Short mmCIF file of C-alpha atoms in Angstrom, two decimals:
data_model
loop_
_atom_site.label_atom_id
_atom_site.label_comp_id
_atom_site.label_asym_id
_atom_site.label_seq_id
_atom_site.Cartn_x
_atom_site.Cartn_y
_atom_site.Cartn_z
CA MET A 794 25.48 10.46 -12.58
CA ARG A 795 25.26 13.10 -15.26
CA ARG A 796 22.11 15.21 -15.33
CA LYS A 797 21.66 14.60 -19.06
CA ASP A 798 21.29 10.87 -18.32
CA LEU A 799 17.97 11.58 -16.60
CA PHE A 800 16.02 11.30 -19.83
CA SER A 801 18.52 9.43 -21.98
CA PHE A 802 17.26 6.48 -24.00
CA GLY A 803 20.77 4.98 -24.01
CA ASN A 804 24.28 5.43 -25.34
CA THR A 805 24.18 3.10 -28.34
CA PRO A 806 21.64 2.56 -31.14
CA ALA A 807 20.78 -0.87 -29.66
CA GLU A 808 20.13 0.62 -26.21
CA ARG A 809 18.04 3.46 -27.61
CA SER A 810 15.99 1.07 -29.75
CA ALA A 811 15.31 -1.17 -26.72
CA ALA A 812 14.26 1.80 -24.57
CA ARG A 813 11.84 3.13 -27.20
CA LEU A 814 10.26 -0.29 -27.66
CA LEU A 815 9.86 -0.67 -23.90
CA PHE A 816 8.20 2.76 -23.71
CA LEU A 817 5.76 1.80 -26.48
CA ILE A 818 4.94 -1.50 -24.74
CA GLY A 819 4.19 0.42 -21.55
CA LEU A 820 2.12 2.99 -23.46
CA GLY A 821 -0.29 0.29 -24.62
CA SER A 822 -0.24 -1.82 -21.45
CA SER A 823 -3.39 -0.40 -19.85
CA THR A 824 -5.36 0.89 -22.84
CA GLN A 825 -7.75 -1.84 -24.01
CA ILE A 826 -9.75 -2.68 -27.12
CA ASN A 827 -12.59 -5.13 -27.64
CA ILE A 828 -11.81 -8.03 -30.01
CA GLY A 829 -14.63 -10.24 -28.75
CA GLY A 830 -13.14 -9.73 -25.31
CA TYR A 831 -11.17 -6.82 -23.91
CA THR A 832 -7.39 -6.93 -24.13
CA ALA A 833 -4.56 -4.43 -23.74
CA ILE A 834 -3.27 -3.08 -27.04
CA SER A 835 0.32 -3.99 -26.22
CA GLU A 836 -0.68 -7.47 -25.09
CA LEU A 837 -2.49 -8.16 -28.37
CA LEU A 838 0.57 -7.08 -30.37
CA LEU A 839 2.93 -9.09 -28.15
CA VAL A 840 0.82 -12.24 -28.53
CA LEU A 841 0.80 -11.81 -32.32
CA TYR A 842 4.57 -11.31 -32.24
CA MET A 843 5.12 -14.25 -29.84
CA PRO A 844 6.07 -16.94 -32.44
CA ILE A 845 8.78 -14.65 -33.85
CA ALA A 846 9.96 -13.70 -30.35
CA MET A 847 10.22 -17.39 -29.39
CA ALA A 848 12.34 -18.20 -32.44
CA LYS A 849 14.51 -15.14 -31.88
CA ASN A 850 14.90 -15.11 -28.08
CA TRP A 851 14.59 -18.68 -26.78
CA GLY A 852 18.32 -19.22 -27.23
CA LEU A 853 19.06 -16.18 -25.05
CA PHE A 854 16.83 -17.52 -22.28
CA ARG A 855 18.59 -20.87 -22.53
CA ARG A 856 22.08 -19.33 -22.38
CA ASP A 857 21.06 -17.22 -19.39
CA ARG A 858 19.47 -20.25 -17.70
CA CYS A 859 16.08 -18.53 -17.52
CA THR A 860 13.91 -21.02 -19.40
CA ALA A 861 12.37 -22.53 -16.24
CA ILE A 862 9.68 -19.85 -15.97
CA LEU A 863 8.87 -20.17 -19.69
CA TRP A 864 8.35 -23.93 -19.36
CA LEU A 865 6.24 -23.44 -16.23
CA LEU A 866 4.01 -20.98 -18.09
CA ILE A 867 3.64 -23.48 -20.95
CA ILE A 868 2.79 -26.26 -18.47
CA TRP A 869 0.24 -23.94 -16.82
CA GLY A 870 -1.46 -23.25 -20.15
CA LEU A 871 -1.50 -26.91 -21.19
CA GLY A 872 -2.71 -27.98 -17.73
CA GLN A 873 -5.50 -25.41 -17.85
CA LEU A 874 -6.55 -26.59 -21.30
CA ALA A 875 -6.48 -30.25 -20.21
CA THR A 876 -8.60 -29.50 -17.13
CA ASP A 877 -11.16 -27.55 -19.16
CA LEU A 878 -11.41 -30.25 -21.82
CA SER A 879 -11.78 -33.01 -19.23
CA ILE A 880 -14.74 -31.30 -17.54
CA GLY A 881 -16.32 -30.07 -20.79
CA ASN A 882 -15.98 -26.41 -19.82
CA TYR A 883 -17.55 -23.62 -21.89
CA PHE A 884 -15.37 -22.57 -24.85
CA ALA A 885 -15.43 -18.91 -23.81
CA PHE A 886 -14.25 -19.88 -20.33
CA MET A 887 -11.46 -22.01 -21.83
CA ILE A 888 -10.15 -19.07 -23.86
CA ARG A 889 -10.27 -16.74 -20.86
CA GLY A 890 -8.42 -19.34 -18.80
CA LEU A 891 -5.58 -19.45 -21.33
CA ILE A 892 -5.14 -15.69 -21.46
CA PRO A 893 -3.11 -15.29 -18.20
CA PRO A 894 -0.29 -17.78 -19.00
CA VAL A 895 -0.18 -16.80 -22.68
CA GLY A 896 -0.19 -13.07 -21.86
CA ILE A 897 2.64 -13.33 -19.32
CA PHE A 898 4.64 -15.60 -21.66
CA ALA A 899 4.23 -13.30 -24.69
CA ALA A 900 5.31 -10.21 -22.71
CA LEU A 901 8.19 -11.91 -20.89
CA ILE A 902 9.83 -13.43 -23.96
CA THR A 903 10.01 -9.95 -25.53
CA VAL A 904 10.63 -7.71 -22.49
CA TYR A 905 13.50 -9.67 -20.89
CA PRO A 906 15.82 -9.41 -23.95
CA LEU A 907 15.03 -5.69 -24.24
CA LEU A 908 15.80 -5.08 -20.55
CA LYS A 909 18.97 -7.11 -20.78
CA ARG A 910 20.08 -5.05 -23.77
CA ASN A 911 19.30 -1.83 -21.88
CA PRO A 912 18.61 -2.31 -18.14
CA ASP A 913 17.93 1.41 -17.75
CA GLY A 914 15.03 0.98 -20.14
CA LEU A 915 12.96 -0.10 -17.12
CA LYS A 916 12.16 3.53 -16.36
CA TRP A 917 10.73 4.01 -19.84
CA ILE A 918 8.31 1.10 -19.67
CA LEU A 919 7.24 2.34 -16.22
CA LEU A 920 6.64 5.85 -17.59
CA GLY A 921 4.70 4.45 -20.55
CA THR A 922 2.58 2.35 -18.18
CA ALA A 923 1.80 5.37 -16.00
CA ILE A 924 0.70 7.41 -19.03
CA SER A 925 -1.35 4.47 -20.30
CA GLY A 926 -3.13 4.26 -16.94
CA VAL A 927 -4.29 7.88 -17.26
CA VAL A 928 -5.34 7.54 -20.92
CA SER A 929 -7.40 4.42 -20.13
CA ILE A 930 -9.60 6.38 -17.73
CA PHE A 931 -11.07 8.33 -20.64
CA VAL A 932 -10.46 6.29 -23.83
CA PHE A 933 -9.54 2.67 -24.54
CA GLN A 934 -11.09 1.84 -21.19
CA HIS A 935 -10.91 -1.45 -19.29
CA GLY A 936 -13.58 -4.00 -20.06
CA SER A 937 -13.99 -4.71 -16.35
CA ASP A 938 -14.97 -1.07 -15.83
CA ILE A 939 -17.26 -0.89 -18.86
CA ASP A 940 -19.16 -4.00 -17.76
CA THR A 941 -20.03 -2.79 -14.25
CA ALA A 942 -23.72 -2.56 -13.37
CA GLU A 943 -23.54 1.21 -12.74
CA VAL A 944 -22.06 1.89 -16.18
CA ARG A 945 -24.37 -0.49 -18.05
CA SER A 946 -27.43 1.05 -16.38
CA GLY A 947 -26.29 4.53 -17.36
CA ALA A 948 -26.09 5.68 -13.73
CA MET A 949 -22.53 6.88 -14.29
CA SER A 950 -19.86 7.03 -16.98
CA VAL A 951 -16.88 4.70 -17.07
CA SER A 952 -14.59 7.54 -15.97
CA GLU A 953 -16.83 8.32 -13.00
CA ALA A 954 -16.94 4.65 -12.00
CA VAL A 955 -13.14 4.34 -12.19
CA MET A 956 -12.41 7.57 -10.32
CA GLY A 957 -15.12 6.85 -7.74
CA TYR A 958 -13.29 3.78 -6.44
CA LYS A 959 -11.98 4.54 -2.95
CA LEU A 960 -8.41 3.44 -3.75
CA PHE A 961 -8.26 5.18 -7.15
CA TRP A 962 -5.87 7.88 -5.98
CA VAL A 963 -3.79 5.37 -4.04
CA GLY A 964 -3.19 3.53 -7.31
CA LYS A 965 -2.47 6.69 -9.30
CA LEU A 966 -0.03 8.05 -6.74
CA ASN A 967 1.74 4.69 -6.70
CA GLU A 968 2.12 5.03 -10.46
CA TRP A 969 3.18 8.69 -10.59
CA LEU A 970 4.55 9.82 -7.22
CA ALA A 971 6.53 6.59 -6.87
CA LEU A 972 7.73 6.74 -10.49
CA PRO A 973 10.95 8.69 -9.71
CA VAL A 974 11.79 6.17 -6.99
CA LYS A 975 11.17 3.18 -9.27
CA GLY A 976 12.74 4.53 -12.44
CA TRP A 977 15.18 7.25 -11.40
CA TYR A 978 16.29 5.96 -7.99
CA MET A 979 19.96 6.91 -8.30
CA HIS A 980 19.07 10.48 -9.33
CA MET A 981 16.74 11.00 -6.36
CA PRO A 982 17.95 12.24 -2.94
CA HIS A 983 17.88 9.38 -0.46
CA GLY A 984 15.64 11.28 1.95
CA GLY A 985 13.23 12.05 -0.87
CA ASN A 986 12.84 8.34 -1.69
CA VAL A 987 12.04 7.53 1.94
CA VAL A 988 9.59 10.44 2.31
CA ILE A 989 7.69 9.41 -0.84
CA ALA A 990 7.27 5.84 0.41
CA ALA A 991 6.21 7.03 3.87
CA PHE A 992 3.69 9.45 2.36
CA LEU A 993 2.22 6.68 0.20
CA ALA A 994 1.81 4.56 3.35
CA VAL A 995 -0.03 7.32 5.24
CA PHE A 996 -2.15 8.23 2.21
CA GLY A 997 -3.07 4.58 1.73
CA LEU A 998 -4.20 4.32 5.34
CA ALA A 999 -6.22 7.54 5.11
CA SER A 1000 -7.92 6.19 1.98
CA GLY A 1001 -8.93 2.94 3.67
CA GLY A 1002 -6.20 0.83 2.12
CA ARG A 1003 -4.96 -1.35 4.96
CA SER A 1004 -2.79 -3.53 2.74
CA ALA A 1005 -1.43 -0.44 0.95
CA PHE A 1006 -0.40 0.95 4.33
CA LEU A 1007 1.32 -2.29 5.33
CA VAL A 1008 3.31 -2.86 2.13
CA CYS A 1009 4.35 0.80 1.85
CA MET A 1010 5.62 0.72 5.42
CA VAL A 1011 7.76 -2.30 4.50
CA SER A 1012 8.99 -0.43 1.42
CA THR A 1013 9.83 2.60 3.57
CA LEU A 1014 11.92 0.37 5.81
CA LEU A 1015 13.78 -1.09 2.83
CA LEU A 1016 14.49 2.36 1.40
CA MET A 1017 15.66 3.73 4.75
CA PHE A 1018 18.35 1.09 5.09
CA GLY A 1019 19.23 0.71 1.43
CA GLY A 1020 21.03 3.92 0.61
CA LYS A 1021 22.30 4.53 -2.91
CA SER A 1022 25.45 2.46 -3.14
CA SER A 1023 25.94 -1.24 -3.75
CA ARG A 1024 27.97 -1.44 -0.53
CA LYS A 1025 25.08 -0.14 1.59
CA MET A 1026 22.55 -2.24 -0.26
CA ARG A 1027 24.45 -5.41 0.66
CA TRP A 1028 23.07 -5.14 4.20
CA LEU A 1029 20.00 -7.06 3.04
CA LYS A 1030 22.10 -9.98 1.86
CA LYS A 1031 24.25 -10.01 4.98
CA SER A 1032 21.63 -9.10 7.57
CA TRP A 1033 18.37 -10.47 6.25
CA PRO A 1034 17.50 -12.12 9.61
CA ILE A 1035 17.55 -8.63 11.14
CA LEU A 1036 15.16 -7.43 8.43
CA VAL A 1037 12.83 -10.35 9.10
CA GLY A 1038 12.92 -9.47 12.81
CA LEU A 1039 12.11 -5.84 12.04
CA LEU A 1040 9.20 -6.91 9.84
CA ILE A 1041 7.85 -9.09 12.65
CA VAL A 1042 8.04 -6.09 14.99
CA LEU A 1043 6.46 -3.88 12.33
CA ILE A 1044 3.31 -6.02 12.01
CA PRO A 1045 1.86 -5.23 15.49
CA ILE A 1046 2.86 -1.57 15.05
CA VAL A 1047 0.97 -1.40 11.75
CA LYS A 1048 -1.98 -3.24 13.31
CA PHE A 1049 -2.12 -0.82 16.24
CA THR A 1050 -1.86 2.20 13.92
CA TYR A 1051 -4.72 0.91 11.78
CA GLN A 1052 -6.86 0.11 14.83
CA PHE A 1053 -6.28 3.58 16.25
CA ALA A 1054 -6.97 5.33 12.93
CA ALA A 1055 -10.10 3.29 12.19
CA SER A 1056 -11.59 3.29 15.71
CA SER A 1057 -11.03 7.02 16.12
CA GLY A 1058 -13.01 7.73 12.94
CA TRP A 1059 -10.02 9.26 11.16
CA MET A 1060 -10.58 6.95 8.18
CA GLY A 1061 -14.29 7.76 7.94
CA GLU A 1062 -17.55 6.18 9.07
CA GLU A 1063 -17.48 3.42 6.46
CA GLU A 1064 -14.05 2.18 7.55
CA LEU A 1065 -15.07 2.47 11.20
CA ALA A 1066 -18.09 0.22 10.59
CA LYS A 1067 -15.96 -2.19 8.55
CA TYR A 1068 -13.33 -2.37 11.28
CA GLU A 1069 -15.90 -3.01 14.02
CA GLU A 1070 -17.61 -5.71 11.96
CA GLN A 1071 -14.43 -7.57 11.02
CA SER A 1072 -12.55 -7.38 14.31
CA LYS A 1073 -15.22 -7.65 16.99
CA GLY A 1074 -14.25 -10.51 19.32
CA LYS A 1075 -12.02 -12.13 16.68
CA SER A 1076 -8.44 -13.39 16.61
CA GLY A 1077 -5.92 -12.11 14.07
CA LEU A 1078 -6.58 -15.10 11.78
CA GLU A 1079 -10.34 -14.67 12.05
CA THR A 1080 -9.99 -10.97 11.21
CA LEU A 1081 -7.89 -11.88 8.14
CA MET A 1082 -10.48 -14.45 7.10
CA ALA A 1083 -13.22 -11.86 7.43
CA GLY A 1084 -11.29 -9.32 5.36
CA ARG A 1085 -10.04 -11.78 2.73
CA ALA A 1086 -12.87 -14.32 2.70
CA GLU A 1087 -12.52 -14.97 -1.05
CA PHE A 1088 -9.01 -16.38 -0.57
CA PHE A 1089 -10.19 -18.88 2.04
CA ILE A 1090 -13.26 -19.80 -0.02
CA ALA A 1091 -10.90 -20.65 -2.89
CA LEU A 1092 -8.77 -22.76 -0.53
CA SER A 1093 -11.83 -24.80 0.41
CA ALA A 1094 -12.43 -25.47 -3.30
CA ILE A 1095 -8.76 -26.33 -3.83
CA LYS A 1096 -8.94 -28.86 -0.97
CA ASP A 1097 -11.55 -30.82 -2.94
CA LYS A 1098 -9.58 -30.82 -6.25
CA PRO A 1099 -5.94 -29.94 -5.54
CA LEU A 1100 -4.37 -31.78 -8.50
CA PHE A 1101 -6.61 -31.14 -11.52
CA GLY A 1102 -8.62 -28.05 -10.61
CA HIS A 1103 -12.21 -26.94 -11.19
CA GLY A 1104 -11.65 -25.37 -14.62
CA SER A 1105 -11.40 -21.80 -15.88
CA HIS A 1106 -13.87 -19.40 -14.24
CA ALA A 1107 -15.10 -22.30 -12.13
CA LEU A 1108 -18.78 -22.05 -11.22
CA ASP A 1109 -19.72 -22.44 -7.56
CA THR A 1110 -22.09 -25.37 -8.06
CA ALA A 1111 -21.04 -26.88 -4.70
CA GLY A 1112 -21.91 -23.72 -2.73
CA TYR A 1113 -18.39 -23.00 -1.43
CA LYS A 1114 -19.13 -19.34 -0.77
CA LEU A 1115 -22.35 -19.89 1.15
CA ASN A 1116 -20.90 -22.81 3.12
CA PHE A 1117 -17.88 -20.73 4.13
CA PHE A 1118 -20.03 -17.95 5.55
CA ILE A 1119 -22.30 -20.43 7.31
CA LYS A 1120 -19.29 -22.19 8.87
CA TYR A 1121 -17.51 -19.05 10.00
CA GLY A 1122 -20.48 -17.25 11.42
CA ALA A 1123 -21.67 -14.61 8.98
CA ASP A 1124 -24.66 -12.62 10.19
CA GLU A 1125 -28.19 -13.40 9.01
CA GLU A 1126 -28.30 -10.37 6.72
CA THR A 1127 -25.12 -11.40 4.87
CA LEU A 1128 -26.39 -14.96 4.33
CA LYS A 1129 -29.71 -13.69 2.98
CA ARG A 1130 -27.89 -11.31 0.64
CA ILE A 1131 -25.73 -14.13 -0.77
CA GLN A 1132 -28.75 -16.38 -1.25
CA GLY A 1133 -30.69 -13.54 -2.87
CA VAL A 1134 -27.92 -12.83 -5.38
CA GLU A 1135 -27.72 -16.51 -6.29
CA LYS A 1136 -31.49 -16.69 -6.87
CA ILE A 1137 -31.45 -13.65 -9.13
CA SER A 1138 -28.17 -14.20 -11.00
CA GLY A 1139 -27.85 -17.97 -10.85
CA VAL A 1140 -24.64 -19.79 -9.97
CA ARG A 1141 -21.65 -17.44 -9.80
CA THR A 1142 -17.95 -18.24 -10.12
CA ILE A 1143 -16.01 -19.39 -7.06
CA PRO A 1144 -14.42 -16.23 -5.65
CA ALA A 1145 -10.66 -16.19 -5.11
CA HIS A 1146 -9.28 -12.62 -4.98
CA SER A 1147 -5.79 -14.13 -5.18
CA HIS A 1148 -3.30 -14.88 -7.96
CA ILE A 1149 -2.05 -18.13 -6.52
CA ALA A 1150 -5.36 -19.45 -5.16
CA GLU A 1151 -7.36 -18.60 -8.28
CA PHE A 1152 -5.08 -20.28 -10.79
CA TRP A 1153 -4.41 -23.29 -8.56
CA MET A 1154 -8.18 -23.65 -8.20
CA TRP A 1155 -8.68 -23.34 -11.97
CA ALA A 1156 -5.85 -25.50 -13.33
CA GLY A 1157 -4.71 -27.60 -10.39
CA ILE A 1158 -0.98 -28.12 -9.82
CA PRO A 1159 0.02 -26.68 -13.26
CA GLY A 1160 -1.55 -23.37 -12.17
CA LEU A 1161 0.30 -23.43 -8.85
CA LEU A 1162 3.85 -24.13 -10.00
CA PRO A 1163 4.60 -20.80 -11.78
CA TRP A 1164 3.54 -18.85 -8.70
CA ILE A 1165 5.82 -20.90 -6.44
CA TYR A 1166 8.67 -20.10 -8.86
CA ILE A 1167 7.77 -16.40 -8.87
CA LEU A 1168 7.60 -16.26 -5.07
CA VAL A 1169 11.03 -17.90 -4.78
CA LEU A 1170 12.41 -15.54 -7.44
CA LEU A 1171 11.05 -12.52 -5.54
CA GLY A 1172 12.46 -13.82 -2.26
CA LYS A 1173 15.94 -14.36 -3.74
CA THR A 1174 15.84 -10.93 -5.36
CA LEU A 1175 14.85 -9.26 -2.09
CA PHE A 1176 17.28 -11.04 0.21
CA LYS A 1177 20.23 -11.78 -2.09
CA ARG A 1178 20.29 -9.52 -5.17
CA MET A 1179 19.08 -6.03 -4.26
CA HIS A 1180 22.66 -4.72 -4.51
CA ILE A 1181 23.48 -6.27 -7.87
CA TYR A 1182 22.18 -3.35 -9.94
CA PRO A 1183 21.64 -0.27 -7.72
CA PRO A 1184 19.34 1.61 -10.17
CA TYR A 1185 16.74 -1.15 -9.65
CA TYR A 1186 16.79 -0.90 -5.85
CA GLY A 1187 13.91 1.59 -5.63
CA TYR A 1188 11.78 -0.44 -8.04
CA PHE A 1189 12.33 -3.65 -6.11
CA ALA A 1190 11.85 -1.98 -2.71
CA LEU A 1191 8.42 -0.71 -3.78
CA ILE A 1192 7.22 -3.56 -5.97
CA ILE A 1193 8.34 -6.74 -4.16
CA PRO A 1194 6.53 -6.22 -0.81
CA SER A 1195 3.42 -5.20 -2.72
CA MET A 1196 3.67 -8.22 -5.03
CA PHE A 1197 4.01 -10.68 -2.15
CA TRP A 1198 0.68 -9.37 -0.81
CA HIS A 1199 -1.03 -9.30 -4.20
CA ILE A 1200 -0.05 -12.86 -5.13
CA PHE A 1201 -1.88 -14.13 -2.06
CA PHE A 1202 -4.66 -11.60 -1.51
CA SER A 1203 -5.47 -9.62 -4.68
CA PRO A 1204 -7.11 -10.49 -8.01
CA PHE A 1205 -4.78 -10.84 -10.99
CA GLY A 1206 -4.38 -7.66 -13.00
CA SER A 1207 -1.94 -6.66 -15.73
CA ARG A 1208 -0.08 -9.52 -17.36
CA ILE A 1209 2.44 -7.11 -18.86
CA ASN A 1210 3.31 -5.59 -15.48
CA MET A 1211 3.80 -9.09 -14.06
CA ALA A 1212 6.10 -9.99 -16.95
CA VAL A 1213 8.10 -6.77 -16.46
CA MET A 1214 8.65 -7.57 -12.78
CA ILE A 1215 9.74 -11.15 -13.59
CA ALA A 1216 12.03 -9.86 -16.35
CA ALA A 1217 13.69 -7.34 -14.00
CA CYS A 1218 14.32 -10.09 -11.44
CA LEU A 1219 15.80 -12.32 -14.17
CA VAL A 1220 18.04 -9.48 -15.36
CA VAL A 1221 19.67 -9.07 -11.92
CA GLN A 1222 19.86 -12.86 -11.60
CA THR A 1223 21.82 -12.99 -14.87
CA MET A 1224 23.98 -10.04 -13.79
CA GLU A 1225 24.84 -11.86 -10.56
CA ARG A 1226 25.91 -14.97 -12.48
CA GLU A 1227 28.00 -12.88 -14.87
CA GLN A 1228 29.65 -11.06 -11.96
CA ARG A 1229 30.52 -14.39 -10.33
CA ARG A 1230 31.96 -15.65 -13.61
CA THR A 1231 34.01 -12.48 -14.06
CA ASN A 1232 35.29 -12.59 -10.49
CA GLY A 1233 36.20 -16.25 -10.98
CA PHE A 1234 38.20 -15.43 -14.08
CA ILE A 1235 40.04 -12.63 -12.24
CA ALA A 1236 40.80 -14.90 -9.28
CA LYS A 1237 42.20 -17.58 -11.62
CA ALA A 1238 44.32 -15.00 -13.45
CA TRP A 1239 45.86 -13.91 -10.15
#
């Protein structure tokens, strides 16, 4: 590739226009303003533009056979609204429950056509997002950071609260150090891509990020075998059982590495105490339940109302959290702390700490279906389509393993970033179909 292409917005006016719009969307994706509730600047503009985008772009989604995810998002929103109305939920909760499906829908219906027009525009929305993440530390800050107890009490500023989080630098390095791999993969030396992913894994472990270590190790493996040509990248499609076998072997290696690092004190006293508390005399499943208790608490709530859900920001009136800790043997101090918080603050929401569990718990089946679709889309992209568009290989190698983890075990974050990932997967899906059609035409001609 030519060196001047490194920072090119495109070769045609349409490509350059798409790239600039993608950059601007990324630039406002993390910066937030308060309009009665906090929302990203780009998200607000995309929601306002959504009716026009639907009229303009729905036909493209239909021609590309990509409307399934749009309908699932609509069903999610309607199902959430129906659940909230049926239980007489608070109006503010109802609005907040609609924001995730509406936000993803509004971003997706605009971003996918732009990426299809200029696939290389992905690097520009990623760069804009990284810049936005830095700006939002100091101005246009996140509402979730502004509303923390430390900030409200005046004990620290919003910037101090954000930068004081133990995984702050893990997140920033994943935005900036990994940016060349995600956006400029074909321009990067192959060894450099692998070293960056491996460094992010080690840095994540040193910072106390066990999941960050795991997913970055998987990404390192993908980058090692992927190379920089479509021919080499096809190994995933042809040899995916080997990859699955390697991942199964990798899990105990990662577990041993974490155990050694934590028990030796290399990760600090806090992580040592956390490791001893969560793993003492416990099986692998029990250790996972101790580390991701919110996910399993949400599952217990889902079991009671799997079809219709508990409503947006469901309150824990049935005591799911306390009952979970009683059942699975929390110590006396933990139980007293939970009971004390409930006495002081009243009934809290049912914890979930999971994309799929939270929205299934809120909306019932309508909140589950989009995430099943997304998981299948990610799986097909990883095992069947990584070679379709080589410039996206680095992005997919870093984002897909991480997203599999987050969908199950992390709270939902940026709706724009989720839409960008879905759009990129749909772009390579459409490219694959077009390549098949072209090859079919050539075969018939011969």
